[in-house]
Every structure is written in structure tokens, then in C-alpha cells.
Coordinates of C-alpha atoms and ligand atoms in Angstrom, one line a residue:
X1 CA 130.5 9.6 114.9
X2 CA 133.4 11.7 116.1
X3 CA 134.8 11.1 119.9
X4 CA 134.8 14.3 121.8
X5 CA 138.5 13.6 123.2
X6 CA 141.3 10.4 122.4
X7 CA 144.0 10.0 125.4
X8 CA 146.9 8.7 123.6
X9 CA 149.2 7.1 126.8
X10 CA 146.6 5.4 129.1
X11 CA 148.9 2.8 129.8
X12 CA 151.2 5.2 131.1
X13 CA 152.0 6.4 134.5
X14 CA 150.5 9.9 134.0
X15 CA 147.8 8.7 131.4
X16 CA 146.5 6.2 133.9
X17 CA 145.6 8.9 136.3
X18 CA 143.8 11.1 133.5
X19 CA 141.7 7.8 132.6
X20 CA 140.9 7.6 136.2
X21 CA 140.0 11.4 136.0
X22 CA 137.5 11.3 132.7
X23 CA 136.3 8.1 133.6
X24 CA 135.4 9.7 136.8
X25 CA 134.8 13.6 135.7
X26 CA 133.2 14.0 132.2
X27 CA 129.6 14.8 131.3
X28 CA 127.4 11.8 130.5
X29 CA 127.2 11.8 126.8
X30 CA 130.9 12.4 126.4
X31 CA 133.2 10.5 124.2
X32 CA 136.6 9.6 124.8
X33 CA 138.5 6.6 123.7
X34 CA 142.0 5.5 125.1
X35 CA 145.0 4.7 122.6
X36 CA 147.7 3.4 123.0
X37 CA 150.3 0.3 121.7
X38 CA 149.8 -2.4 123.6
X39 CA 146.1 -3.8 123.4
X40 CA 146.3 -6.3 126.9
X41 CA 147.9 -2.7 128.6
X42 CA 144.8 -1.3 127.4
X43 CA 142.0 -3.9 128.3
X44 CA 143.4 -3.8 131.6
X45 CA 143.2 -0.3 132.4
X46 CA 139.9 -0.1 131.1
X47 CA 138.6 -3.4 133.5
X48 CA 140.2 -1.7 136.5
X49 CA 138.3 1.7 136.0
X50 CA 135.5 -0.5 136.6
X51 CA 131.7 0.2 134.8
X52 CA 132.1 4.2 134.2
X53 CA 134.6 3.0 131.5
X54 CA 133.2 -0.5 130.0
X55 CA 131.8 1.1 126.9
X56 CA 135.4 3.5 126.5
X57 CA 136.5 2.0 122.6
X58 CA 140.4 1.2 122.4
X59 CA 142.5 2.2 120.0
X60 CA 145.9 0.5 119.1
X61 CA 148.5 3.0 117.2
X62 CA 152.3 3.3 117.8
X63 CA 153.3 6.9 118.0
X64 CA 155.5 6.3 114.8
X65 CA 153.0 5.3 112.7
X66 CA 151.6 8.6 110.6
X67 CA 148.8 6.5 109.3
X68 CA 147.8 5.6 112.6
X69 CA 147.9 8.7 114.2
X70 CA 146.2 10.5 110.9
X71 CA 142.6 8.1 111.6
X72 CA 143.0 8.8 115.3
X73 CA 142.9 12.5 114.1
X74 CA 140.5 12.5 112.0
X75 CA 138.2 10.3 114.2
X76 CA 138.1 13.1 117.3
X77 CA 137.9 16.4 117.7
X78 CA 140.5 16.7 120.8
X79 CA 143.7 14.5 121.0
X80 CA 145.0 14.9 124.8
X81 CA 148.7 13.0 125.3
X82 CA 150.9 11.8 128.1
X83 CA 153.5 10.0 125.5
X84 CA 156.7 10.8 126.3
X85 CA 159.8 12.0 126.1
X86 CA 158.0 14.1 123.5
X87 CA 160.7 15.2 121.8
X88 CA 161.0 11.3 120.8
X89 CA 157.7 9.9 120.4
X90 CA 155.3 13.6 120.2
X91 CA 155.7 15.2 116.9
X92 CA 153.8 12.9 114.0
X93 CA 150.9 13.4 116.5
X94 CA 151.2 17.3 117.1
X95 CA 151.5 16.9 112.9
X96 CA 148.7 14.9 112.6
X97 CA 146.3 17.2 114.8
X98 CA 147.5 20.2 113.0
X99 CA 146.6 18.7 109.7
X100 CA 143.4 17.6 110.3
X101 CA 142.3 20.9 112.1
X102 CA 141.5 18.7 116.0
X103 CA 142.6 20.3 118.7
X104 CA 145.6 18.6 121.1
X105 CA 147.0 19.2 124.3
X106 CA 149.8 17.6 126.0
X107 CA 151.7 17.9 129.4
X108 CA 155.4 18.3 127.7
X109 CA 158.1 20.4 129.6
X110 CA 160.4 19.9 127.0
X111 CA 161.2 23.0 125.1
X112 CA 163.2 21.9 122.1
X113 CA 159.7 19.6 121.3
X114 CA 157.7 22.3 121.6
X115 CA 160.1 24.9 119.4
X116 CA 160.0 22.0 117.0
X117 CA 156.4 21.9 116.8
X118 CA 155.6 25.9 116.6
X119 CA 157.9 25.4 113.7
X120 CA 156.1 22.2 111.9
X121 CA 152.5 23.6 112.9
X122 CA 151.8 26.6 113.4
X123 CA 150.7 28.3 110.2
X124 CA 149.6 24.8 109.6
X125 CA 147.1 25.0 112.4
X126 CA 146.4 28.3 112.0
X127 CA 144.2 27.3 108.5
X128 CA 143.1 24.0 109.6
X129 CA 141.3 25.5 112.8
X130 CA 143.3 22.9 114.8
X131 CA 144.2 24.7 118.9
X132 CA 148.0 22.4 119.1
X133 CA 148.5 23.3 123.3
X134 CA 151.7 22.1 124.9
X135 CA 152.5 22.1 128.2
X136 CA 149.4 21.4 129.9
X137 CA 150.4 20.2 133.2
X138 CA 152.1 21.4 136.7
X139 CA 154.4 22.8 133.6
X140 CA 153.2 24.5 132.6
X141 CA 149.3 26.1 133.7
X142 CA 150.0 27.4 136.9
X143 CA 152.6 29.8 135.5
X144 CA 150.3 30.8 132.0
X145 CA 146.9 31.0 134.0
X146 CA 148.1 33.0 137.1
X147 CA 149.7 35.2 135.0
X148 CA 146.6 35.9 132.4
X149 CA 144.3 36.1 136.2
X150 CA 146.7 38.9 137.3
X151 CA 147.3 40.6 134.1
X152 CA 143.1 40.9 134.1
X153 CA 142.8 42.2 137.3
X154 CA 145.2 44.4 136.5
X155 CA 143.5 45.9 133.6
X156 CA 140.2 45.7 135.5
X157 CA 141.1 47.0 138.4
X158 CA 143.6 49.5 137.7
X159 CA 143.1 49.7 133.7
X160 CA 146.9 48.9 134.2
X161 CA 149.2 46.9 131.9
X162 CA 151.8 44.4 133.7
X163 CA 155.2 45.5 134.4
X164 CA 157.5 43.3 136.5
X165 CA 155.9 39.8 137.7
X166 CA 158.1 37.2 140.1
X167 CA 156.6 33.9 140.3
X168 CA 157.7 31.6 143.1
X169 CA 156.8 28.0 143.7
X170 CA 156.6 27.6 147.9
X171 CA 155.7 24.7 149.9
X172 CA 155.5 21.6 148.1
X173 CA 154.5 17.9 148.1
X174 CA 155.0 15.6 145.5
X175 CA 157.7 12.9 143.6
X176 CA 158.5 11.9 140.3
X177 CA 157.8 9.0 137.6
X178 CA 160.3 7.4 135.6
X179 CA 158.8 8.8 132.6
X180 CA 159.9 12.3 133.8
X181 CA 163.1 11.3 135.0
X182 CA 163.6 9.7 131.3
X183 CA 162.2 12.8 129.7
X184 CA 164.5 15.3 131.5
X185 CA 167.7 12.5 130.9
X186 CA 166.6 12.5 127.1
X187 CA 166.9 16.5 127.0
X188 CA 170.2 16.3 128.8
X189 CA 171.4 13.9 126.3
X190 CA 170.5 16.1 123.7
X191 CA 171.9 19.4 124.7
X192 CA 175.6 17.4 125.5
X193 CA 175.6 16.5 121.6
X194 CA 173.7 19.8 120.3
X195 CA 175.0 23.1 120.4
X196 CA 172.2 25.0 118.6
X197 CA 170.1 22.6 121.5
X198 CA 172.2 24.2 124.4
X199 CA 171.8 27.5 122.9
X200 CA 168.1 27.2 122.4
X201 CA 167.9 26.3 125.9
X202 CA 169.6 29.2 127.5
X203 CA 167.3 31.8 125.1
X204 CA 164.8 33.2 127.4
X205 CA 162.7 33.8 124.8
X206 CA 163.0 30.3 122.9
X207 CA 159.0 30.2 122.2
X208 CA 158.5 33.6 121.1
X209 CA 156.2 33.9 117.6
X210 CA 158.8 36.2 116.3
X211 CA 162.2 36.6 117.8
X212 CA 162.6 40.4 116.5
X213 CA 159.7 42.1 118.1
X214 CA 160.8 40.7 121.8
X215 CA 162.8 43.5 124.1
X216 CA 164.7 41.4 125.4
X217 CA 164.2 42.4 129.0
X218 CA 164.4 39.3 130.5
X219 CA 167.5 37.6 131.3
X220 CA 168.9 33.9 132.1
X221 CA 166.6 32.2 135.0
X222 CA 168.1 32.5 138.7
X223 CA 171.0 30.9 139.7
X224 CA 171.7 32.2 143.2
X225 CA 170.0 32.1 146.4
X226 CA 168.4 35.6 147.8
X227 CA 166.3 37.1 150.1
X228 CA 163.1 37.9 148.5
X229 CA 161.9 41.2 150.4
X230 CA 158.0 41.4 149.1
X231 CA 157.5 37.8 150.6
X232 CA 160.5 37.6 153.5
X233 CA 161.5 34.4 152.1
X234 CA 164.9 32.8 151.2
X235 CA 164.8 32.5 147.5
X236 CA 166.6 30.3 145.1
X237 CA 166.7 28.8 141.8
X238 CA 163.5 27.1 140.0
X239 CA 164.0 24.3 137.9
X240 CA 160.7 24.2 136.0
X241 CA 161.9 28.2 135.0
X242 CA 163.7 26.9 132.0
X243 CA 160.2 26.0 130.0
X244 CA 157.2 27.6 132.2
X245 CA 159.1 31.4 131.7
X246 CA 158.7 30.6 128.1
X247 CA 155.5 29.8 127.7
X248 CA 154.2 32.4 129.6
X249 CA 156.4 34.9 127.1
X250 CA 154.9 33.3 124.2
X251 CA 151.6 34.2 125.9
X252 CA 152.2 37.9 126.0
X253 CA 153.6 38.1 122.6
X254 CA 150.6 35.8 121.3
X255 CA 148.1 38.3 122.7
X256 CA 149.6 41.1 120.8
X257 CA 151.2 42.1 124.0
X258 CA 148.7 42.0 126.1
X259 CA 150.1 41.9 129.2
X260 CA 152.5 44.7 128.3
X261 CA 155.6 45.5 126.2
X262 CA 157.1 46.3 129.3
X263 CA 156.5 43.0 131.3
X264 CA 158.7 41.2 133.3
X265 CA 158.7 37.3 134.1
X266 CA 161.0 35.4 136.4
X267 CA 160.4 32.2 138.4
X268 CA 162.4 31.3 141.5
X269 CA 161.5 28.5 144.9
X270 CA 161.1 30.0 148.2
X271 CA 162.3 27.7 151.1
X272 CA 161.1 30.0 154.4
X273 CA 162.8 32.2 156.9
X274 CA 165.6 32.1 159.1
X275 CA 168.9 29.8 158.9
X276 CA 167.7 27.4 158.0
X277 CA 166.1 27.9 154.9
X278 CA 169.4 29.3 154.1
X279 CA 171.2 26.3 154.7
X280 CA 168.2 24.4 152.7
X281 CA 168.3 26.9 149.8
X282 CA 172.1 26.3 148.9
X283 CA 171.6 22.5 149.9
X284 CA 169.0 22.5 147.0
X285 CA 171.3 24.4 144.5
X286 CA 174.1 21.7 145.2
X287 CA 172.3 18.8 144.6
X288 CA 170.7 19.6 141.5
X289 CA 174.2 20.9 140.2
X290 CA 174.9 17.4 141.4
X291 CA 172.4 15.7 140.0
X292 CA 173.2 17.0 136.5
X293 CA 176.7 16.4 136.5
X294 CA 176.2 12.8 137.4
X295 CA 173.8 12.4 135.1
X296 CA 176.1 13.1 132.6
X297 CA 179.2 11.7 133.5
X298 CA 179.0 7.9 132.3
X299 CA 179.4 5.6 135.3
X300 CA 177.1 7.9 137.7
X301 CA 174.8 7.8 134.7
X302 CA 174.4 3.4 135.3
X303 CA 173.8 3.8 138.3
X304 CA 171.3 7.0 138.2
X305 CA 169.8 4.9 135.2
X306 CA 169.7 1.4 137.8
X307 CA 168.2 3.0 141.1
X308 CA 165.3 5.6 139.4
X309 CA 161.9 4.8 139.0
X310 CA 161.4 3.4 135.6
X311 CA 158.6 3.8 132.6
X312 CA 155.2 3.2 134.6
X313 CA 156.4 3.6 137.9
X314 CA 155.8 6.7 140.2
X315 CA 154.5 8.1 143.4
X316 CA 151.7 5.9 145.1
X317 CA 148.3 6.6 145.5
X318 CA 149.1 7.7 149.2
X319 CA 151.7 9.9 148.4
X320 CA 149.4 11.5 145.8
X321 CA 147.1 12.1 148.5
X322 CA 149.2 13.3 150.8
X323 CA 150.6 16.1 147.8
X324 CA 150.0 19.7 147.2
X325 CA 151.4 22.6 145.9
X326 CA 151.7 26.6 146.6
X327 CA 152.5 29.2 144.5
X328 CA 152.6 32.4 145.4
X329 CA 152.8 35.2 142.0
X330 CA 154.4 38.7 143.0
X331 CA 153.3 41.4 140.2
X332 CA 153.6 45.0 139.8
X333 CA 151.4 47.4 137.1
X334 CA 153.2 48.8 134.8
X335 CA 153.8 52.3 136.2
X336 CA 155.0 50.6 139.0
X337 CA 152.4 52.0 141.7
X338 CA 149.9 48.7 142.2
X339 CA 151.5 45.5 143.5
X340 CA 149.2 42.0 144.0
X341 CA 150.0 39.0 144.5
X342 CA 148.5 35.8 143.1
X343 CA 147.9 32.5 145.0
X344 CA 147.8 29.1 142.8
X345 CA 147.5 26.0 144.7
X346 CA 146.5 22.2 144.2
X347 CA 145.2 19.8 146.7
X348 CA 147.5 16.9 145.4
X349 CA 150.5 16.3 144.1
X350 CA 151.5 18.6 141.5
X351 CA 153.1 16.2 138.6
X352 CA 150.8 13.4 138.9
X353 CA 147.5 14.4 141.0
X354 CA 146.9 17.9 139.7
X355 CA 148.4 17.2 136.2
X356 CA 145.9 14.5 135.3
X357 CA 143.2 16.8 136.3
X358 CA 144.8 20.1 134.4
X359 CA 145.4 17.6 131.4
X360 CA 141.8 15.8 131.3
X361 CA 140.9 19.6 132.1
X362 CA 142.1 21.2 129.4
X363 CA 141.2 18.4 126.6
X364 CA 137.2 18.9 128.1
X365 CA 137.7 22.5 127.6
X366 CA 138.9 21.9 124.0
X367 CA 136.2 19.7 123.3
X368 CA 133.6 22.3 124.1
X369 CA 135.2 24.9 121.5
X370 CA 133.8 24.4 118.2
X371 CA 134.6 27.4 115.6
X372 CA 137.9 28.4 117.2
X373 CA 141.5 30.5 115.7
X374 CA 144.1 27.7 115.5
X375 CA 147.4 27.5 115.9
X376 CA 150.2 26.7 118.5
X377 CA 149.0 28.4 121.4
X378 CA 149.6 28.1 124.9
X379 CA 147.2 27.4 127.7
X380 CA 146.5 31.0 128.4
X381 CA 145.8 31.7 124.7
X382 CA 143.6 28.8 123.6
X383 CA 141.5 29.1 126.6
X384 CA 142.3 32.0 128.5
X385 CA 139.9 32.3 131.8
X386 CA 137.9 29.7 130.8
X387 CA 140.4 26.9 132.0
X388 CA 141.0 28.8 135.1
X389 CA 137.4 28.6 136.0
X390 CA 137.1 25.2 135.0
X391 CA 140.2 24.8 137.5
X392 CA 138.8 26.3 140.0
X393 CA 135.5 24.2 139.8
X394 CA 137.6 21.2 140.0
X395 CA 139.4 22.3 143.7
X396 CA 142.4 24.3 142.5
X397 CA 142.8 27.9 144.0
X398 CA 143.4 30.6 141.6
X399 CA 143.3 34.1 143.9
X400 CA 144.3 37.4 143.8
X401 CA 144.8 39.6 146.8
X402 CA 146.8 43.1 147.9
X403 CA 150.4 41.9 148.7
X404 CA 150.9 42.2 152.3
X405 CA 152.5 45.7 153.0
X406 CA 151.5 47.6 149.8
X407 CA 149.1 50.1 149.3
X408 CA 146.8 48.3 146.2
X409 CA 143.0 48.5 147.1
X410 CA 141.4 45.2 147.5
X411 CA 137.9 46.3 146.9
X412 CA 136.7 44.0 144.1
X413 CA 139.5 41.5 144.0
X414 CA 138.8 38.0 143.7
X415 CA 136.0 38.1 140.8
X416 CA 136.7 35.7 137.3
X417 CA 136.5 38.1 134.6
X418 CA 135.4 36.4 130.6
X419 CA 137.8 34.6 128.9
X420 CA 140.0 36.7 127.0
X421 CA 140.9 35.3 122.7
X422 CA 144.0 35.6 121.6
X423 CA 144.1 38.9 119.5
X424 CA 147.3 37.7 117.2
X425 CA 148.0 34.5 116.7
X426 CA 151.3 35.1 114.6
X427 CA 153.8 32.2 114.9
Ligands
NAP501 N1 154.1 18.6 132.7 C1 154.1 17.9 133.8 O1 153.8 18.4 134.8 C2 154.3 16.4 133.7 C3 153.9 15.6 134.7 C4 154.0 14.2 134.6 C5 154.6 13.7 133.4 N2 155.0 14.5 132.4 C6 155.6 14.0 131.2 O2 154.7 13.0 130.7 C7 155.4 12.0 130.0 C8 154.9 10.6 130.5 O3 155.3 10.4 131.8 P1 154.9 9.1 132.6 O4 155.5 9.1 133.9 O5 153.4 8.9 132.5 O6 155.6 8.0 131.6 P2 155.4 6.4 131.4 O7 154.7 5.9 132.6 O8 156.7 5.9 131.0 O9 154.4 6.3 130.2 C9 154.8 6.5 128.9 C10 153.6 6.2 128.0 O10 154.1 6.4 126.6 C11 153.7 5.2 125.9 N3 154.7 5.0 124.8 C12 156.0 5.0 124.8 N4 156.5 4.8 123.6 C13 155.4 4.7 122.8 C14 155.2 4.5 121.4 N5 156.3 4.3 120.6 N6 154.0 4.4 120.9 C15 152.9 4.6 121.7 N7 153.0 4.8 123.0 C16 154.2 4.8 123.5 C17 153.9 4.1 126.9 O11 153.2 2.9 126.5 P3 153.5 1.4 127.1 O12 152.7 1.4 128.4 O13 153.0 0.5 126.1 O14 154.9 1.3 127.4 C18 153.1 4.7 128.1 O15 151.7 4.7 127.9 C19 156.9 12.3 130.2 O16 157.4 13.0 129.1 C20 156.9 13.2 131.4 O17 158.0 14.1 131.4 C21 154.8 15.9 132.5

């Protein structure tokens, strides 16, 4: 018998945290096995998540091993991954999944992997059935789902399209594992070697199904610190902009334009008021300009390579705790005349905490869709409202309210409309 969902990477940092999370979340009666390459890795993880995991089958595969990764597809109908950098070690499993019509999700922020994969699978997935979803962590849901929650209240509020939508990630709690650290070094990497990678990169609309229907009317992400005037914050450049601004595009021109041919989409940080957050704004900018230069200037790079966390290692379980996220969405109608502004915000912290639960999430979501339109979709479009009230369920906040100083009635706000399908699923 088929297993309702696979999680290839339980050995992992990340994937640790979404055994922890099925083992402690799914329905009785639900399936799930845990791959990954290293058989010992694996009995241990399942003895430490103690008896609500003793029956959880193991599965050994290398993700370079087609055959492999071909029976794990074929053996379940979701394949949920944390093994990265994906650009590396991700696409024979996207392939494999596409192939044999299973749905997959993964927690990727890396654009050229997921470009590479709309490319490999799309139409491929389209006729097997299969739901391929990238990006299925703190990059990129919040982004995809508070934009789909606004763009409905829009239209049932207002009967109002979306025109210009600012997203900005606010106070924040949280670190980084070395397998994201080695992920965003292997993109770096990359792009020094690759124009067509560097240009990719800077393409606002890298993801887009087809390149010659976008109107371009989005720009390069933020570079500069600014006052924001809707919020009366200090705003500055967004680092998780470069891939969460893309999927959410993709999302709009997946829907047939759903959200409007007119819509807008920018993500930027806010750091507070006064001086200070001045000061903290610019000292932000600097050391991320600093940060990438020494990462790729050779001797910096030992040292940067020496004194990170490496592959397994990452914030503890009290810093997890202790983690949370606000984000606070800014979004106009079309016509310019109804503003709202969207609250999404997570109890812990936002790569490891919240991701394992968005991740194990999104692959019980999948699991529960059986006839379904395939193809490489994005969170938004595979699942639509549905995820966001699983989310919900599970302790995230997804709200919409007037934004403070505008005019936008608030009668009615706050209510989960259906889930929305994707109307075109072009690639
Ligand atoms: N979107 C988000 O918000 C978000 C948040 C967190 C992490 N991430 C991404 O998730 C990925 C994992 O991060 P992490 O910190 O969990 O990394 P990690 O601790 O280094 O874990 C990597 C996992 O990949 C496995 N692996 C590596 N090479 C493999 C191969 N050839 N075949 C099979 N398995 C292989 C490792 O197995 P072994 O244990 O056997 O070495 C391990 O299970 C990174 O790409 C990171 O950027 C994204």
C-alpha cells in the first residue's frame, strides 16, 4: 500500500524538526516514511521520536540515484524534502515526482533550482497529475499565502482586483543552520562563474510561466533605506526579496492574473522609528554588503567557511522557542481607493520552528488532494486558502485589517473565504 507522504532529509537539521512535527501532528492512520542515506542517521532519529514513530518504515536512497528516487516515487503519493542545496542534490527527485504523477514540496529559496525545475517539469507534471511545490518554508509561504488572503478579501470585500502590495518583514527572532548558510554560499558560487546565473537572478520576474505576457512593472528589489509612511517605520532592504517576490509573481500569472494585470509586489524589513532604527537600518545594509563580499573573496571565504555552523547544526531548541516572526503586508485595490494591511506571524522561529510546521503542513495538505491539475505550482496555487487555514489551525496568524489611517471599511474583515484552483496552469 501506498504511504500518504515520504520525508526525504530526516537526518537533516530542518528534516529533523518536520519528523518531530508528523510524528507529533498527523492523523492516526497516516503514512509517512523517512528517507534518507545513511541507515544508523535514520534508526536514530526514529528511536529518539520515541513510540509515535516506532512503526515509521526507513527508506535508504542517495539523492543521485534515479532508480532510487523513481520506487520512493512511485511508493507515495507526497514526497516532502529538506535536502539541500537543491540546486545540487534536488532535481532527479522534483523529476522523479513529476514523472510518476506524486505530488512534492520542498522548502528551497534557491531560484536558479526552482527555474530549473519549471523547465524539466512542468508540462511533465501537468499530464501526470503530479502538484511539484517549491519553496514551502519561511521562503516562501508567508509572502504567497498573505498575498492570495488579501487579494480575496479584496475581491470579496470590494469586488476589487490588487494594485500595488508592499510586504515587509518586522520584528524578528530566529538564526540559521549550516545547511542554509551552505545553500546561499553554493548560489554565490554559482552566480561568480555564471553570467546567464547573475542575470537570472536580477530578473524580477525569473519564475514567470511565460516571460512575454509579464508588464514588467516591477523593478529590482530595494536597495536603500527609507521611511515607509503607511507604517511610520524605517525601511530597508529584504534579503529573502530575491526568491519570495518571484514566487508570488508566478502566482498571479499562474492564476490567469488573478490578482490583477496591474499588481505590484515589493518586499522590504522594517527596523522601527526614531534614530535609531536609522542607524540599525544602514548598519544592516553594510554588513550584508559585507558579508557577501567576504564570502567571495578567497581567504575571508576559509574563515567564513571555519567559524559557521556546519551541515546538521543550527539554532537550539531554546532559541527555537524563544523565535517568532512579524509581517506586516501593505496592499492597495486596484483603483487605488481601498488600502488593508495583512498581518502574518509565527510563534517560533521562522527558518526552523515555523518551516517544519509549514513543510509537514503543506505535504498533509497534498496528501489529502486526490484528483488534482498538476504542474509546477506554487504554494498559493496548489493549495490556495486551504493551507492558510490549515496554518492557522496550527498557531500561525493570517489577518487582514483596515490599515491604520485609511478609510477601507472593516465590516466583515477577518473571515477565510474557499480555496481558490488555479485557473491556468501554463508553464
Ligand atoms: N525555506 C526556508 O525557509 C528554509 C529553512 C531552513 C532550511 N532551508 C533549506 O533546507 C535545506 C536543508 O537545510 P538544513 O539546515 O536542514 O541542512 P542539513 O542539516 O545540512 O541537512 C541536509 C540533509 O540533506 C541530506 N543529504 C545531503 N546530501 C545528500 C545526498 N547526496 N543524498 C541524500 N541525502 C543527502 C543530509 O543527509 P546526512 O544527514 O546523511 O548528511 C541531511 O539529511 C537547505 O537547502 C536550506 O537552505 C530552507
Amino acid at each position: 500500500m501506498k504511504s500518504d507522504v515520504v520525508l526525504f532529509g530526516a537526518t537533516g537539521f530542518t528534516g529533523r524538526l518536520v519528523a518531530e512535527y508528523l510524528a507529533a501532528h498527523a492523523p492516526s492512520g497516516f503514512r509517512w516514511a523517512m528517507a534518507g542515506r545513511n541507515r544508523e542517521k535514520l534508526e536514530e532519529i526514529r528511536r529518539a521520536l520515541g513510540p509515535a514513530a516506532a512503526e515509521v518504515p526507513l527508506i535508504v536512497a542517495d539523492a543521485q540515484d534515479a532508480a532510487a528516487l523513481q520506487k520512493i516515487a512511485e511508493e507515495t503519493k507526497v514526497v516532502c524534502t529538506t535536502v539541500g542545496p537543491f540546486a545540487l542534490h534536488g532535481r532527479r527527485l522534483a523529476r522523479a515526482c513529476a514523472k510518476a504523477g506524486t505530488h512534492y514540496c520542498d522548502i528551497t529559496g534557491e531560484v536558479n533550482f526552482v527555474r530549473a525545475s519549471i523547465d524539466e517539469n512542468h508540462v511533465v507534471a501537468k499530464e501526470s497529475g503530479a502538484r511539484i511545490v517549491h519553496c514551502c518554508g519561511f521562503d516562501s509561504i508567508p509572502s504567497d499565502l498573505g498575498t492570495l488572503m488579501l487579494a480575496e478579501t479584496f475581491a470579496e470585500r470590494f469586488q476589487q482586483k490588487l494594485g500595488r502590495v508592499k510586504f515587509f518583514a518586522g520584528e524578528t527572532s530566529g538564526g540559521f543552520s549550516g545547511g542554509t548558510i551552505a545553500s546561499m554560499l553554493q548560489l554565490l558560487d554559482a552566480a561568480k562563474q555564471d553570467r546567464a546565473l547573475r542575470k537570472l537572478l536580477r530578473d524580477p520576474y525569473s519564475l514567470s510561466p511565460d516571460r512575454k505576457s509579464d508588464l514588467d512593472l516591477d523593478g529590482p528589489d530595494s536597495v536603500r533605506v527609507r521611511w515607509e509612511p503607511s507604517l511610520q517605520r524605517v525601511a530597508g532592504p529584504f534579503v529573502m526579496a530575491a526568491v519570495n517576490t518571484r514566487i508570488v509573481r508566478r502566482s498571479n500569472a499562474l492564476s490567469g492574473f488573478a490578482y490583477g494585470r496591474k499588481f505590484r509586489y515589493s518586499e522590504e524589513m522594517t527596523f522601527g522609528r526614531g534614530p535609531r532604527a536609522w542607524v540599525t537600518a544602514a548598519a544592516v545594509v553594510a554588513g550584508l554588503g559585507a558579508f557577501l563580499k567576504a564570502a567571495t573573496f578567497a581567504p575571508t571565504r576559509m574563515l567564513l567557511d571555519r567559524y559557521l555552523p556546519g551541515p546538521g547544526d543550527g539554532p537550539d531548541a531554546e532559541a527555537r522557542k524563544r523565535g517568532f516572526f512579524k509581517i506586516r503586508i501593505v496592499a492597495e485595490s486596484e483603483d487605488g481607493r481601498e488600502k488593508l494591511l495583512g498581518r502574518v506571524e509565527g510563534t517560533s522561529d521562522p527558518g526552523y520552528g515555523e518551516t517544519a510546521k509549514m513543510l509537514s503542513e503543506t505535504a498533509m495538505a497534498l496528501a489529502a488532494e486526490d484528483r488534482s491539475a498538476g504542474g509546477v505550482l506554487t504554494p498559493a496555487t496548489a493549495l490556495g486558502m486551504k493551507l492558510v487555514t490549515r496554518l492557522r489551525n496550527a498557531g500561525m496568524v493570517f489577518t487582514v485589517e483596515p490599515l491604520p489611517g485609511s478609510t477601507s471599511s472593516s465590516a466583515g474583515l477577518g473571515k477565510s473565504p474557499a480555496a481558490p484552483q488555479p485557473s491556468s496552469l501554463d508553464g
